[in-house]
PDB file of C-alpha atoms in Angstrom:
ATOM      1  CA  UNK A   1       0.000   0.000   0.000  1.00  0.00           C
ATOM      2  CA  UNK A   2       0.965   2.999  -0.791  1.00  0.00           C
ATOM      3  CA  UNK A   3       2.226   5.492   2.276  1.00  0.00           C
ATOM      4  CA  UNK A   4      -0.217   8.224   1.992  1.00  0.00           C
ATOM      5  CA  UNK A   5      -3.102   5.896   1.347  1.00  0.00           C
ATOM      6  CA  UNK A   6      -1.755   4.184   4.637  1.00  0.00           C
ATOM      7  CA  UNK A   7      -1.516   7.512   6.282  1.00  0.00           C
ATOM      8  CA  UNK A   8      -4.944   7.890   5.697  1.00  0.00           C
ATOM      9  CA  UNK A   9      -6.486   4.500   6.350  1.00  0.00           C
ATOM     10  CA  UNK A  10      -4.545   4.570   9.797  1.00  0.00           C
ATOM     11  CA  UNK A  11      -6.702   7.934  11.061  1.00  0.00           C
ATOM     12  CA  UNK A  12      -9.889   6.135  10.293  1.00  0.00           C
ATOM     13  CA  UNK A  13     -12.092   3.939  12.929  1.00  0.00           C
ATOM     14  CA  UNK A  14     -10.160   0.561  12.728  1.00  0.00           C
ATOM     15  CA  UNK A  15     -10.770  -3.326  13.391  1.00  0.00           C
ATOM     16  CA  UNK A  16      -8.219  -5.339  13.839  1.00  0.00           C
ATOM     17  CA  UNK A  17      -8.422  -8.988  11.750  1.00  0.00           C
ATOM     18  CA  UNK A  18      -7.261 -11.778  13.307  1.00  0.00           C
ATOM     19  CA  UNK A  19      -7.098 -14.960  10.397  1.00  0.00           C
ATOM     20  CA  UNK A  20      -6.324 -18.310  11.567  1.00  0.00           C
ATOM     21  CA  UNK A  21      -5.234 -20.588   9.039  1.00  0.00           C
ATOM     22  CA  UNK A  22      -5.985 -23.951   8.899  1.00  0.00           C
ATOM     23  CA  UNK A  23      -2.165 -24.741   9.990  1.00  0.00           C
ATOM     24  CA  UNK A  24      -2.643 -22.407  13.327  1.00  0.00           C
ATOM     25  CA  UNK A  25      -0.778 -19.924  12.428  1.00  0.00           C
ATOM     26  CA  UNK A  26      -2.344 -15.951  12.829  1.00  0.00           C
ATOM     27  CA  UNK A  27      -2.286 -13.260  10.251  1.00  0.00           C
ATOM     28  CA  UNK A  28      -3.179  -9.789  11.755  1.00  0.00           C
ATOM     29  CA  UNK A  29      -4.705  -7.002   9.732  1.00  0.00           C
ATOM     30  CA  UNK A  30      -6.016  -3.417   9.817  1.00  0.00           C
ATOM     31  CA  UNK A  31      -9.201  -2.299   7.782  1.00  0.00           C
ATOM     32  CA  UNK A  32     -11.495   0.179   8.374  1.00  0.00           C
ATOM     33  CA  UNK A  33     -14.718   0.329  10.655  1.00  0.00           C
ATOM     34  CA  UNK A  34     -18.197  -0.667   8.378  1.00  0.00           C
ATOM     35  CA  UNK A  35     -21.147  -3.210   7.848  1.00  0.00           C
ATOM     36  CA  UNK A  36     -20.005  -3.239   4.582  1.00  0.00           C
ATOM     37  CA  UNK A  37     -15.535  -3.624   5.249  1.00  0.00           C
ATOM     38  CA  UNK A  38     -15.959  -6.268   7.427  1.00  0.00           C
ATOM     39  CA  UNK A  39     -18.783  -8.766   5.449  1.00  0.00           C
ATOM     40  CA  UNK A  40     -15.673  -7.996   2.730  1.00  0.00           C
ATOM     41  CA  UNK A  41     -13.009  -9.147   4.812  1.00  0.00           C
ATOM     42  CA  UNK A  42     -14.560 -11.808   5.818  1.00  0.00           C
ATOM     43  CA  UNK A  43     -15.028 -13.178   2.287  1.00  0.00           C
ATOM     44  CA  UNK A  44     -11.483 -11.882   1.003  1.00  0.00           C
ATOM     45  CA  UNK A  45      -9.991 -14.054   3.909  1.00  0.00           C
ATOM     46  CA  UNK A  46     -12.106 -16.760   4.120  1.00  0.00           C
ATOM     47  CA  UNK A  47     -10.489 -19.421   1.794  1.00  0.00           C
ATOM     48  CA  UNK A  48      -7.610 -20.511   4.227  1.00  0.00           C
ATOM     49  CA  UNK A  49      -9.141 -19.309   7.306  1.00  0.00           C
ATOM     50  CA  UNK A  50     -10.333 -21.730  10.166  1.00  0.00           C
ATOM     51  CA  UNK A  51     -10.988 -18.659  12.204  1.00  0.00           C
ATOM     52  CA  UNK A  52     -11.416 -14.876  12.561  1.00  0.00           C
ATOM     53  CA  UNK A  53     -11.277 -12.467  15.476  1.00  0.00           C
ATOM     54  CA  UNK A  54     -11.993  -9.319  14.906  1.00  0.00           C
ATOM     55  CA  UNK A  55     -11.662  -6.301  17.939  1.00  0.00           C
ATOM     56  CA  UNK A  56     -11.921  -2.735  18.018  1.00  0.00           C
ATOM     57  CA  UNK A  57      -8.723  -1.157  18.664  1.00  0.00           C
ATOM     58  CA  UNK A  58      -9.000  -1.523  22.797  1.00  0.00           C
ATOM     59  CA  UNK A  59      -9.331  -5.241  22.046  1.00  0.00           C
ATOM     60  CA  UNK A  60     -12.879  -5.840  22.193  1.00  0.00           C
ATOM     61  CA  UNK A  61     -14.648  -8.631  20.703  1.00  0.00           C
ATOM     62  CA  UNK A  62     -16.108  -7.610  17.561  1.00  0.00           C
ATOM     63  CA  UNK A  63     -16.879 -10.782  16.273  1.00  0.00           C
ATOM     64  CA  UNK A  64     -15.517 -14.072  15.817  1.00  0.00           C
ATOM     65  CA  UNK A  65     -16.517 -16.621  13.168  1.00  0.00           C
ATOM     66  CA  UNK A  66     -15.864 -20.065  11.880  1.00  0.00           C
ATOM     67  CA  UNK A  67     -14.359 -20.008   8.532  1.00  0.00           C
ATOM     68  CA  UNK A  68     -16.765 -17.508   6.794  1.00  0.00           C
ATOM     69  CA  UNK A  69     -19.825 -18.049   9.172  1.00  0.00           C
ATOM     70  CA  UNK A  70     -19.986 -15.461  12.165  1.00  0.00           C
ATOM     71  CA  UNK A  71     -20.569 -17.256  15.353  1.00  0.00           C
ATOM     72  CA  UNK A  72     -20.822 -14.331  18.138  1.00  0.00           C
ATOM     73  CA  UNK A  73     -21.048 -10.989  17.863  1.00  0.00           C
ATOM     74  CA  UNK A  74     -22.133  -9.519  20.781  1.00  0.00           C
ATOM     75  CA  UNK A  75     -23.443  -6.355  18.900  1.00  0.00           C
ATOM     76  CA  UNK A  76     -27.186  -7.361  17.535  1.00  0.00           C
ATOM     77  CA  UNK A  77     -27.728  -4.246  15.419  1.00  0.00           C
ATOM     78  CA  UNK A  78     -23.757  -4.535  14.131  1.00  0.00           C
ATOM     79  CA  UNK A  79     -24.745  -8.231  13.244  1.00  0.00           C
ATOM     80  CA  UNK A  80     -27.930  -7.894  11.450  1.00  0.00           C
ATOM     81  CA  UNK A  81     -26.239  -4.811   9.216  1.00  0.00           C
ATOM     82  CA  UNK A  82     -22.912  -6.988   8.612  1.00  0.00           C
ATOM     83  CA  UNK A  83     -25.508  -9.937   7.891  1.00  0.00           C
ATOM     84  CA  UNK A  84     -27.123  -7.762   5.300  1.00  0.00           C
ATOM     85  CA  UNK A  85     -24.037  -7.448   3.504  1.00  0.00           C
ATOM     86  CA  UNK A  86     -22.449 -10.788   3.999  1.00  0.00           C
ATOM     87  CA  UNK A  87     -24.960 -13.319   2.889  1.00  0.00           C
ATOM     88  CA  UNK A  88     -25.223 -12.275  -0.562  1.00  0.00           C
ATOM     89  CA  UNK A  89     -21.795 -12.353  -0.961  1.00  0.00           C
ATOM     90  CA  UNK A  90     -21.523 -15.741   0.654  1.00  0.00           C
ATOM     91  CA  UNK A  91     -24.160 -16.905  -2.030  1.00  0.00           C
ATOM     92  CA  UNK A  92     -22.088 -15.349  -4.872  1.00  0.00           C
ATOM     93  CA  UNK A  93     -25.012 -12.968  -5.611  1.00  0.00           C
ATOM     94  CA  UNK A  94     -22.646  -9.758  -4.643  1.00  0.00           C
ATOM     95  CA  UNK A  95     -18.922  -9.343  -4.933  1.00  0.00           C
ATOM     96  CA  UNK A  96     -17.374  -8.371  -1.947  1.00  0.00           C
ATOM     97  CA  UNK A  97     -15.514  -4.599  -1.788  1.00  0.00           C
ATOM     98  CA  UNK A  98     -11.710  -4.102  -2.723  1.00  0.00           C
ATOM     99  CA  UNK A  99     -10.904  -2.451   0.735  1.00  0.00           C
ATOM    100  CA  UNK A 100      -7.640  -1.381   1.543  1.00  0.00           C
ATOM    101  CA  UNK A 101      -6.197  -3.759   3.724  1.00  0.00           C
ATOM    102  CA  UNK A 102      -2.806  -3.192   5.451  1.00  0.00           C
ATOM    103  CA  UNK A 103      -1.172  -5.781   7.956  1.00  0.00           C
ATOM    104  CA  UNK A 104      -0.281  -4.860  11.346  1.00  0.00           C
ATOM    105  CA  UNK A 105       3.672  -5.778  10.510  1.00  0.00           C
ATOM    106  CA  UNK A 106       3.573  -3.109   7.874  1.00  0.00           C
ATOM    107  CA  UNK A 107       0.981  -0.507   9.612  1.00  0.00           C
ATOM    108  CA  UNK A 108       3.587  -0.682  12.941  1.00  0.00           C
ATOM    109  CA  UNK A 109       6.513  -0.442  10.325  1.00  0.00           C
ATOM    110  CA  UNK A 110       5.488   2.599   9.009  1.00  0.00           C
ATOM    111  CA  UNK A 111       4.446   4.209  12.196  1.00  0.00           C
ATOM    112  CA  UNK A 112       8.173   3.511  13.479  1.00  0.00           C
ATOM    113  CA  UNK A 113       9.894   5.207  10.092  1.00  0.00           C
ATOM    114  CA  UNK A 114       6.893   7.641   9.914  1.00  0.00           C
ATOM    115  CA  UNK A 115       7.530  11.452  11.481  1.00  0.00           C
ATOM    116  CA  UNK A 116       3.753  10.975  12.752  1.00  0.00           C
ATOM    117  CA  UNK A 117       3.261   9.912  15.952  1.00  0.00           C
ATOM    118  CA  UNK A 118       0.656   7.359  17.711  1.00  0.00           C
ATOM    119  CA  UNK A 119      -1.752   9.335  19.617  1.00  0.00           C
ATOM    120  CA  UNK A 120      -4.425   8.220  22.180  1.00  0.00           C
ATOM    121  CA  UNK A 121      -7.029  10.157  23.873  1.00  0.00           C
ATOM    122  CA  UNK A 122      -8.028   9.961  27.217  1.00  0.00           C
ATOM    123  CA  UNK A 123     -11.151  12.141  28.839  1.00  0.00           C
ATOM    124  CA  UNK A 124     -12.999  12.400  31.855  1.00  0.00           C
ATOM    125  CA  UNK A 125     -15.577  14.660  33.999  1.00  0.00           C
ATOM    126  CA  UNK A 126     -15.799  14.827  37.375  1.00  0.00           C
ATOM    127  CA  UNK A 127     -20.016  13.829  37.066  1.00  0.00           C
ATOM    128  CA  UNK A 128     -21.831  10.822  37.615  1.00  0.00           C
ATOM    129  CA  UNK A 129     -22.703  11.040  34.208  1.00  0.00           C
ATOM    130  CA  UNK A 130     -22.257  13.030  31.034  1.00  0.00           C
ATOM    131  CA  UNK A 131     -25.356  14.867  30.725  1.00  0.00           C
ATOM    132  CA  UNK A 132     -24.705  17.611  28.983  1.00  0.00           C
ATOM    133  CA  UNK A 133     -22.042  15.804  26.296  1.00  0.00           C
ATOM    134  CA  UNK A 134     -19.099  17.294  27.795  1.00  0.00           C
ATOM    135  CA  UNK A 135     -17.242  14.014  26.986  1.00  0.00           C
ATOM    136  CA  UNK A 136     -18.438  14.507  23.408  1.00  0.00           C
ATOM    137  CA  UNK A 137     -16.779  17.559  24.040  1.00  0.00           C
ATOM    138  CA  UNK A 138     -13.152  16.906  24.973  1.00  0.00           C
ATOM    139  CA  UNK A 139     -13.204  14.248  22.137  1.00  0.00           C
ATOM    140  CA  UNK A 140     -13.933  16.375  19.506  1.00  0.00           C
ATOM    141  CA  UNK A 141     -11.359  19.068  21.032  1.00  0.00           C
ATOM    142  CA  UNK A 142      -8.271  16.932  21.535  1.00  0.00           C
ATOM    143  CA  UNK A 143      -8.969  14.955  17.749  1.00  0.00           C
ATOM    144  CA  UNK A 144      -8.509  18.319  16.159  1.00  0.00           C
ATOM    145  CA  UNK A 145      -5.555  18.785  18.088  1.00  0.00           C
ATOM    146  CA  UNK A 146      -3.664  15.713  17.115  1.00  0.00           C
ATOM    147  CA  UNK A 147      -5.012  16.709  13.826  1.00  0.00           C
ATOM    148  CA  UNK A 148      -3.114  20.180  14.392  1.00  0.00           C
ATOM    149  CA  UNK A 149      -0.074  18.517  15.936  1.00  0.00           C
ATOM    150  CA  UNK A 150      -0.138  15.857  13.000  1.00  0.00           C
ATOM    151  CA  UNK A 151      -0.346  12.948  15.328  1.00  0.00           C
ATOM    152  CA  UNK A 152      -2.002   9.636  14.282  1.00  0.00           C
ATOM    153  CA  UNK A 153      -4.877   8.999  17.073  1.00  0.00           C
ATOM    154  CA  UNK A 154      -5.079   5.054  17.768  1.00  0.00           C
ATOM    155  CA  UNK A 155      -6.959   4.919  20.019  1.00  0.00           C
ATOM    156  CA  UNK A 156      -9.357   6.077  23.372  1.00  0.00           C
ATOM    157  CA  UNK A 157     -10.742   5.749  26.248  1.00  0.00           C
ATOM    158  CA  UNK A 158     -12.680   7.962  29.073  1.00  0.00           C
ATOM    159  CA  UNK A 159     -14.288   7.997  32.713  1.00  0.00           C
ATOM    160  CA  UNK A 160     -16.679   9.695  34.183  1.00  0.00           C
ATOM    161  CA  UNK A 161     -16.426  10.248  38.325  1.00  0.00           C
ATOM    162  CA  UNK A 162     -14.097  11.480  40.686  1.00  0.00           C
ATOM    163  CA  UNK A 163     -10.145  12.400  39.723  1.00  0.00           C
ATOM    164  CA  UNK A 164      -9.284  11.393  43.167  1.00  0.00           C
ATOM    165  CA  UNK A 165     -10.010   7.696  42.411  1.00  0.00           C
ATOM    166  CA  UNK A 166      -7.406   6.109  40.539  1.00  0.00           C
ATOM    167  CA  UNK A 167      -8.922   2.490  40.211  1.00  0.00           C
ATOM    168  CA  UNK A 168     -10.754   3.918  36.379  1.00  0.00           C
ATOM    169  CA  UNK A 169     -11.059   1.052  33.290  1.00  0.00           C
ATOM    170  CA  UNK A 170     -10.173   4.226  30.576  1.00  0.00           C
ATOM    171  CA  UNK A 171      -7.289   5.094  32.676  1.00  0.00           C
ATOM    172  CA  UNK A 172      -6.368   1.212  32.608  1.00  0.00           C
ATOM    173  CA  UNK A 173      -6.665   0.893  28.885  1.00  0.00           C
ATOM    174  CA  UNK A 174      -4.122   4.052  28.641  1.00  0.00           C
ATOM    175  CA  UNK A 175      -1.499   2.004  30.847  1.00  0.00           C
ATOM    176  CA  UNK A 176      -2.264  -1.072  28.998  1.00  0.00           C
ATOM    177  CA  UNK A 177      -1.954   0.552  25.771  1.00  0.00           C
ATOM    178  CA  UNK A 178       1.078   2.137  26.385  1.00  0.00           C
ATOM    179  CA  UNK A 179       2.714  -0.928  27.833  1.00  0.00           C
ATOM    180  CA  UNK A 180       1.878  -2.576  24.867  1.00  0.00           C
ATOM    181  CA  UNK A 181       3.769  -0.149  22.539  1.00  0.00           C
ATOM    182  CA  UNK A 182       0.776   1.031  20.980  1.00  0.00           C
ATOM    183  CA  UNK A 183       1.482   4.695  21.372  1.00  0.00           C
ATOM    184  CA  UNK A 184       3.639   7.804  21.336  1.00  0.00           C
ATOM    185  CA  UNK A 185       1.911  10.182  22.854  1.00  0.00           C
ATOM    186  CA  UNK A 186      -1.341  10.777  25.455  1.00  0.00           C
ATOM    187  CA  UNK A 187      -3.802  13.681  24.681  1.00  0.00           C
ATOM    188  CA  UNK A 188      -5.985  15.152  27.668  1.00  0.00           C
ATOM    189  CA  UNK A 189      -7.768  18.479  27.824  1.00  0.00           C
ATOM    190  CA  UNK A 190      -5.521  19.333  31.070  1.00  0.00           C
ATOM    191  CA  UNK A 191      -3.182  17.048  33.362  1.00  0.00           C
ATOM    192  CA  UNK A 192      -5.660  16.896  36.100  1.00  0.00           C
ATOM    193  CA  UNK A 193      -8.705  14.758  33.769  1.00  0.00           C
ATOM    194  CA  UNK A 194      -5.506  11.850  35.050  1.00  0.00           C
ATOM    195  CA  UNK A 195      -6.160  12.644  38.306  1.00  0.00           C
ATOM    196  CA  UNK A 196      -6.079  15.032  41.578  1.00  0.00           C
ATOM    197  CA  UNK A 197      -4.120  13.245  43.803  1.00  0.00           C
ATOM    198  CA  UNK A 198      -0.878  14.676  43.354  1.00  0.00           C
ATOM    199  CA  UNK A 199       1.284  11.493  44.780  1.00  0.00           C
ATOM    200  CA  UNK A 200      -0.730   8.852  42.391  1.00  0.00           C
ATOM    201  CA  UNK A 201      -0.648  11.291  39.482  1.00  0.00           C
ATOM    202  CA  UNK A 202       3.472  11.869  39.567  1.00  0.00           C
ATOM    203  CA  UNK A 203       3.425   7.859  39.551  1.00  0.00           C
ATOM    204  CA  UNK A 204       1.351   7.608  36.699  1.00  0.00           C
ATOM    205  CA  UNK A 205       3.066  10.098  34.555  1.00  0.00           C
ATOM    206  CA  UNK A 206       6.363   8.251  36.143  1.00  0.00           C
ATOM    207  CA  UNK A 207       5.316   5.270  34.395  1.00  0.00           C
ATOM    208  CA  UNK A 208       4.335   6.718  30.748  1.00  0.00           C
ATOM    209  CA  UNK A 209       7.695   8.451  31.004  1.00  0.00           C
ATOM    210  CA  UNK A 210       9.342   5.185  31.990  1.00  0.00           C
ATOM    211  CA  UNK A 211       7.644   3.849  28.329  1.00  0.00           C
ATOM    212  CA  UNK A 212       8.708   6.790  26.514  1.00  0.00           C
ATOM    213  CA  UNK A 213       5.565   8.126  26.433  1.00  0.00           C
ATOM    214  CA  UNK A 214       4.559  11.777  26.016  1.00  0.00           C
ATOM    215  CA  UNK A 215       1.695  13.597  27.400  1.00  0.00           C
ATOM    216  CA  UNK A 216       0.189  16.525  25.291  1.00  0.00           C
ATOM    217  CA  UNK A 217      -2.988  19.391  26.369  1.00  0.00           C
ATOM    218  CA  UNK A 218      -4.417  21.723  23.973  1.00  0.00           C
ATOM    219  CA  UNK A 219      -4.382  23.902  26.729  1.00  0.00           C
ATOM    220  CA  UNK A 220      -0.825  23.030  28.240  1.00  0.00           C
ATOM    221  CA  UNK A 221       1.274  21.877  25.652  1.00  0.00           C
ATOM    222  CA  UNK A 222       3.874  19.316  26.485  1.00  0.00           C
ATOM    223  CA  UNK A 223       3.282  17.984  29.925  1.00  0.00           C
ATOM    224  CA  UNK A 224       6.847  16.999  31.348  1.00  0.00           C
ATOM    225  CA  UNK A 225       8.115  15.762  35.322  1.00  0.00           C
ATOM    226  CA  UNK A 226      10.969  18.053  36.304  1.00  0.00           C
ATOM    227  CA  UNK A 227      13.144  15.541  37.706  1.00  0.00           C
ATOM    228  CA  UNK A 228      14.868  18.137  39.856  1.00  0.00           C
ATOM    229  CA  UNK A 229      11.766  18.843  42.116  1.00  0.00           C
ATOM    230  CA  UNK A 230       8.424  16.323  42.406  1.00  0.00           C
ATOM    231  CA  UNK A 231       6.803  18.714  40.268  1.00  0.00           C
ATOM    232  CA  UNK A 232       5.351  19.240  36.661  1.00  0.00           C
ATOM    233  CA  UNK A 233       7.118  21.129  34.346  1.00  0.00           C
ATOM    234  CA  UNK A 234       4.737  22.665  31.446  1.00  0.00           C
TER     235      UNK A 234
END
Protein backbone atom coordinates (compact mmCIF):
# COMPACT_ATOMS: atom_id res chain seq x y z
CA UNK A 1 0.00 0.00 0.00
CA UNK A 2 0.96 3.00 -0.79
CA UNK A 3 2.23 5.49 2.28
CA UNK A 4 -0.22 8.22 1.99
CA UNK A 5 -3.10 5.90 1.35
CA UNK A 6 -1.75 4.18 4.64
CA UNK A 7 -1.52 7.51 6.28
CA UNK A 8 -4.94 7.89 5.70
CA UNK A 9 -6.49 4.50 6.35
CA UNK A 10 -4.54 4.57 9.80
CA UNK A 11 -6.70 7.93 11.06
CA UNK A 12 -9.89 6.13 10.29
CA UNK A 13 -12.09 3.94 12.93
CA UNK A 14 -10.16 0.56 12.73
CA UNK A 15 -10.77 -3.33 13.39
CA UNK A 16 -8.22 -5.34 13.84
CA UNK A 17 -8.42 -8.99 11.75
CA UNK A 18 -7.26 -11.78 13.31
CA UNK A 19 -7.10 -14.96 10.40
CA UNK A 20 -6.32 -18.31 11.57
CA UNK A 21 -5.23 -20.59 9.04
CA UNK A 22 -5.98 -23.95 8.90
CA UNK A 23 -2.17 -24.74 9.99
CA UNK A 24 -2.64 -22.41 13.33
CA UNK A 25 -0.78 -19.92 12.43
CA UNK A 26 -2.34 -15.95 12.83
CA UNK A 27 -2.29 -13.26 10.25
CA UNK A 28 -3.18 -9.79 11.75
CA UNK A 29 -4.70 -7.00 9.73
CA UNK A 30 -6.02 -3.42 9.82
CA UNK A 31 -9.20 -2.30 7.78
CA UNK A 32 -11.49 0.18 8.37
CA UNK A 33 -14.72 0.33 10.66
CA UNK A 34 -18.20 -0.67 8.38
CA UNK A 35 -21.15 -3.21 7.85
CA UNK A 36 -20.00 -3.24 4.58
CA UNK A 37 -15.54 -3.62 5.25
CA UNK A 38 -15.96 -6.27 7.43
CA UNK A 39 -18.78 -8.77 5.45
CA UNK A 40 -15.67 -8.00 2.73
CA UNK A 41 -13.01 -9.15 4.81
CA UNK A 42 -14.56 -11.81 5.82
CA UNK A 43 -15.03 -13.18 2.29
CA UNK A 44 -11.48 -11.88 1.00
CA UNK A 45 -9.99 -14.05 3.91
CA UNK A 46 -12.11 -16.76 4.12
CA UNK A 47 -10.49 -19.42 1.79
CA UNK A 48 -7.61 -20.51 4.23
CA UNK A 49 -9.14 -19.31 7.31
CA UNK A 50 -10.33 -21.73 10.17
CA UNK A 51 -10.99 -18.66 12.20
CA UNK A 52 -11.42 -14.88 12.56
CA UNK A 53 -11.28 -12.47 15.48
CA UNK A 54 -11.99 -9.32 14.91
CA UNK A 55 -11.66 -6.30 17.94
CA UNK A 56 -11.92 -2.74 18.02
CA UNK A 57 -8.72 -1.16 18.66
CA UNK A 58 -9.00 -1.52 22.80
CA UNK A 59 -9.33 -5.24 22.05
CA UNK A 60 -12.88 -5.84 22.19
CA UNK A 61 -14.65 -8.63 20.70
CA UNK A 62 -16.11 -7.61 17.56
CA UNK A 63 -16.88 -10.78 16.27
CA UNK A 64 -15.52 -14.07 15.82
CA UNK A 65 -16.52 -16.62 13.17
CA UNK A 66 -15.86 -20.06 11.88
CA UNK A 67 -14.36 -20.01 8.53
CA UNK A 68 -16.76 -17.51 6.79
CA UNK A 69 -19.83 -18.05 9.17
CA UNK A 70 -19.99 -15.46 12.16
CA UNK A 71 -20.57 -17.26 15.35
CA UNK A 72 -20.82 -14.33 18.14
CA UNK A 73 -21.05 -10.99 17.86
CA UNK A 74 -22.13 -9.52 20.78
CA UNK A 75 -23.44 -6.35 18.90
CA UNK A 76 -27.19 -7.36 17.53
CA UNK A 77 -27.73 -4.25 15.42
CA UNK A 78 -23.76 -4.53 14.13
CA UNK A 79 -24.74 -8.23 13.24
CA UNK A 80 -27.93 -7.89 11.45
CA UNK A 81 -26.24 -4.81 9.22
CA UNK A 82 -22.91 -6.99 8.61
CA UNK A 83 -25.51 -9.94 7.89
CA UNK A 84 -27.12 -7.76 5.30
CA UNK A 85 -24.04 -7.45 3.50
CA UNK A 86 -22.45 -10.79 4.00
CA UNK A 87 -24.96 -13.32 2.89
CA UNK A 88 -25.22 -12.28 -0.56
CA UNK A 89 -21.79 -12.35 -0.96
CA UNK A 90 -21.52 -15.74 0.65
CA UNK A 91 -24.16 -16.90 -2.03
CA UNK A 92 -22.09 -15.35 -4.87
CA UNK A 93 -25.01 -12.97 -5.61
CA UNK A 94 -22.65 -9.76 -4.64
CA UNK A 95 -18.92 -9.34 -4.93
CA UNK A 96 -17.37 -8.37 -1.95
CA UNK A 97 -15.51 -4.60 -1.79
CA UNK A 98 -11.71 -4.10 -2.72
CA UNK A 99 -10.90 -2.45 0.74
CA UNK A 100 -7.64 -1.38 1.54
CA UNK A 101 -6.20 -3.76 3.72
CA UNK A 102 -2.81 -3.19 5.45
CA UNK A 103 -1.17 -5.78 7.96
CA UNK A 104 -0.28 -4.86 11.35
CA UNK A 105 3.67 -5.78 10.51
CA UNK A 106 3.57 -3.11 7.87
CA UNK A 107 0.98 -0.51 9.61
CA UNK A 108 3.59 -0.68 12.94
CA UNK A 109 6.51 -0.44 10.32
CA UNK A 110 5.49 2.60 9.01
CA UNK A 111 4.45 4.21 12.20
CA UNK A 112 8.17 3.51 13.48
CA UNK A 113 9.89 5.21 10.09
CA UNK A 114 6.89 7.64 9.91
CA UNK A 115 7.53 11.45 11.48
CA UNK A 116 3.75 10.98 12.75
CA UNK A 117 3.26 9.91 15.95
CA UNK A 118 0.66 7.36 17.71
CA UNK A 119 -1.75 9.34 19.62
CA UNK A 120 -4.42 8.22 22.18
CA UNK A 121 -7.03 10.16 23.87
CA UNK A 122 -8.03 9.96 27.22
CA UNK A 123 -11.15 12.14 28.84
CA UNK A 124 -13.00 12.40 31.86
CA UNK A 125 -15.58 14.66 34.00
CA UNK A 126 -15.80 14.83 37.38
CA UNK A 127 -20.02 13.83 37.07
CA UNK A 128 -21.83 10.82 37.62
CA UNK A 129 -22.70 11.04 34.21
CA UNK A 130 -22.26 13.03 31.03
CA UNK A 131 -25.36 14.87 30.73
CA UNK A 132 -24.71 17.61 28.98
CA UNK A 133 -22.04 15.80 26.30
CA UNK A 134 -19.10 17.29 27.79
CA UNK A 135 -17.24 14.01 26.99
CA UNK A 136 -18.44 14.51 23.41
CA UNK A 137 -16.78 17.56 24.04
CA UNK A 138 -13.15 16.91 24.97
CA UNK A 139 -13.20 14.25 22.14
CA UNK A 140 -13.93 16.38 19.51
CA UNK A 141 -11.36 19.07 21.03
CA UNK A 142 -8.27 16.93 21.53
CA UNK A 143 -8.97 14.96 17.75
CA UNK A 144 -8.51 18.32 16.16
CA UNK A 145 -5.56 18.79 18.09
CA UNK A 146 -3.66 15.71 17.12
CA UNK A 147 -5.01 16.71 13.83
CA UNK A 148 -3.11 20.18 14.39
CA UNK A 149 -0.07 18.52 15.94
CA UNK A 150 -0.14 15.86 13.00
CA UNK A 151 -0.35 12.95 15.33
CA UNK A 152 -2.00 9.64 14.28
CA UNK A 153 -4.88 9.00 17.07
CA UNK A 154 -5.08 5.05 17.77
CA UNK A 155 -6.96 4.92 20.02
CA UNK A 156 -9.36 6.08 23.37
CA UNK A 157 -10.74 5.75 26.25
CA UNK A 158 -12.68 7.96 29.07
CA UNK A 159 -14.29 8.00 32.71
CA UNK A 160 -16.68 9.70 34.18
CA UNK A 161 -16.43 10.25 38.33
CA UNK A 162 -14.10 11.48 40.69
CA UNK A 163 -10.15 12.40 39.72
CA UNK A 164 -9.28 11.39 43.17
CA UNK A 165 -10.01 7.70 42.41
CA UNK A 166 -7.41 6.11 40.54
CA UNK A 167 -8.92 2.49 40.21
CA UNK A 168 -10.75 3.92 36.38
CA UNK A 169 -11.06 1.05 33.29
CA UNK A 170 -10.17 4.23 30.58
CA UNK A 171 -7.29 5.09 32.68
CA UNK A 172 -6.37 1.21 32.61
CA UNK A 173 -6.67 0.89 28.89
CA UNK A 174 -4.12 4.05 28.64
CA UNK A 175 -1.50 2.00 30.85
CA UNK A 176 -2.26 -1.07 29.00
CA UNK A 177 -1.95 0.55 25.77
CA UNK A 178 1.08 2.14 26.39
CA UNK A 179 2.71 -0.93 27.83
CA UNK A 180 1.88 -2.58 24.87
CA UNK A 181 3.77 -0.15 22.54
CA UNK A 182 0.78 1.03 20.98
CA UNK A 183 1.48 4.69 21.37
CA UNK A 184 3.64 7.80 21.34
CA UNK A 185 1.91 10.18 22.85
CA UNK A 186 -1.34 10.78 25.46
CA UNK A 187 -3.80 13.68 24.68
CA UNK A 188 -5.99 15.15 27.67
CA UNK A 189 -7.77 18.48 27.82
CA UNK A 190 -5.52 19.33 31.07
CA UNK A 191 -3.18 17.05 33.36
CA UNK A 192 -5.66 16.90 36.10
CA UNK A 193 -8.71 14.76 33.77
CA UNK A 194 -5.51 11.85 35.05
CA UNK A 195 -6.16 12.64 38.31
CA UNK A 196 -6.08 15.03 41.58
CA UNK A 197 -4.12 13.25 43.80
CA UNK A 198 -0.88 14.68 43.35
CA UNK A 199 1.28 11.49 44.78
CA UNK A 200 -0.73 8.85 42.39
CA UNK A 201 -0.65 11.29 39.48
CA UNK A 202 3.47 11.87 39.57
CA UNK A 203 3.43 7.86 39.55
CA UNK A 204 1.35 7.61 36.70
CA UNK A 205 3.07 10.10 34.55
CA UNK A 206 6.36 8.25 36.14
CA UNK A 207 5.32 5.27 34.39
CA UNK A 208 4.34 6.72 30.75
CA UNK A 209 7.70 8.45 31.00
CA UNK A 210 9.34 5.19 31.99
CA UNK A 211 7.64 3.85 28.33
CA UNK A 212 8.71 6.79 26.51
CA UNK A 213 5.56 8.13 26.43
CA UNK A 214 4.56 11.78 26.02
CA UNK A 215 1.69 13.60 27.40
CA UNK A 216 0.19 16.53 25.29
CA UNK A 217 -2.99 19.39 26.37
CA UNK A 218 -4.42 21.72 23.97
CA UNK A 219 -4.38 23.90 26.73
CA UNK A 220 -0.82 23.03 28.24
CA UNK A 221 1.27 21.88 25.65
CA UNK A 222 3.87 19.32 26.48
CA UNK A 223 3.28 17.98 29.93
CA UNK A 224 6.85 17.00 31.35
CA UNK A 225 8.11 15.76 35.32
CA UNK A 226 10.97 18.05 36.30
CA UNK A 227 13.14 15.54 37.71
CA UNK A 228 14.87 18.14 39.86
CA UNK A 229 11.77 18.84 42.12
CA UNK A 230 8.42 16.32 42.41
CA UNK A 231 6.80 18.71 40.27
CA UNK A 232 5.35 19.24 36.66
CA UNK A 233 7.12 21.13 34.35
CA UNK A 234 4.74 22.67 31.45
Amino acid sequence: MEREALSQLLKKDLIIGYVYGLDGECQEFYFEKSPSGIASFIILKKEHADKMILTDMLDRLVLDTFGEFINRCPDQKLLQEITKELVPMQLGDKEPLSIPIVSIDEALEFLSHGSQKRAWIYCRIDAPEDTHGVLKGQKRELTDYAEQMGFIVVGESEDIGSGLDSDRPGLAEVMKAAGDGRMDVLLVKKVDRLGRDTAKLLEFLRGLDQLGVELYSPLEGQIQLDYRSPSLSL
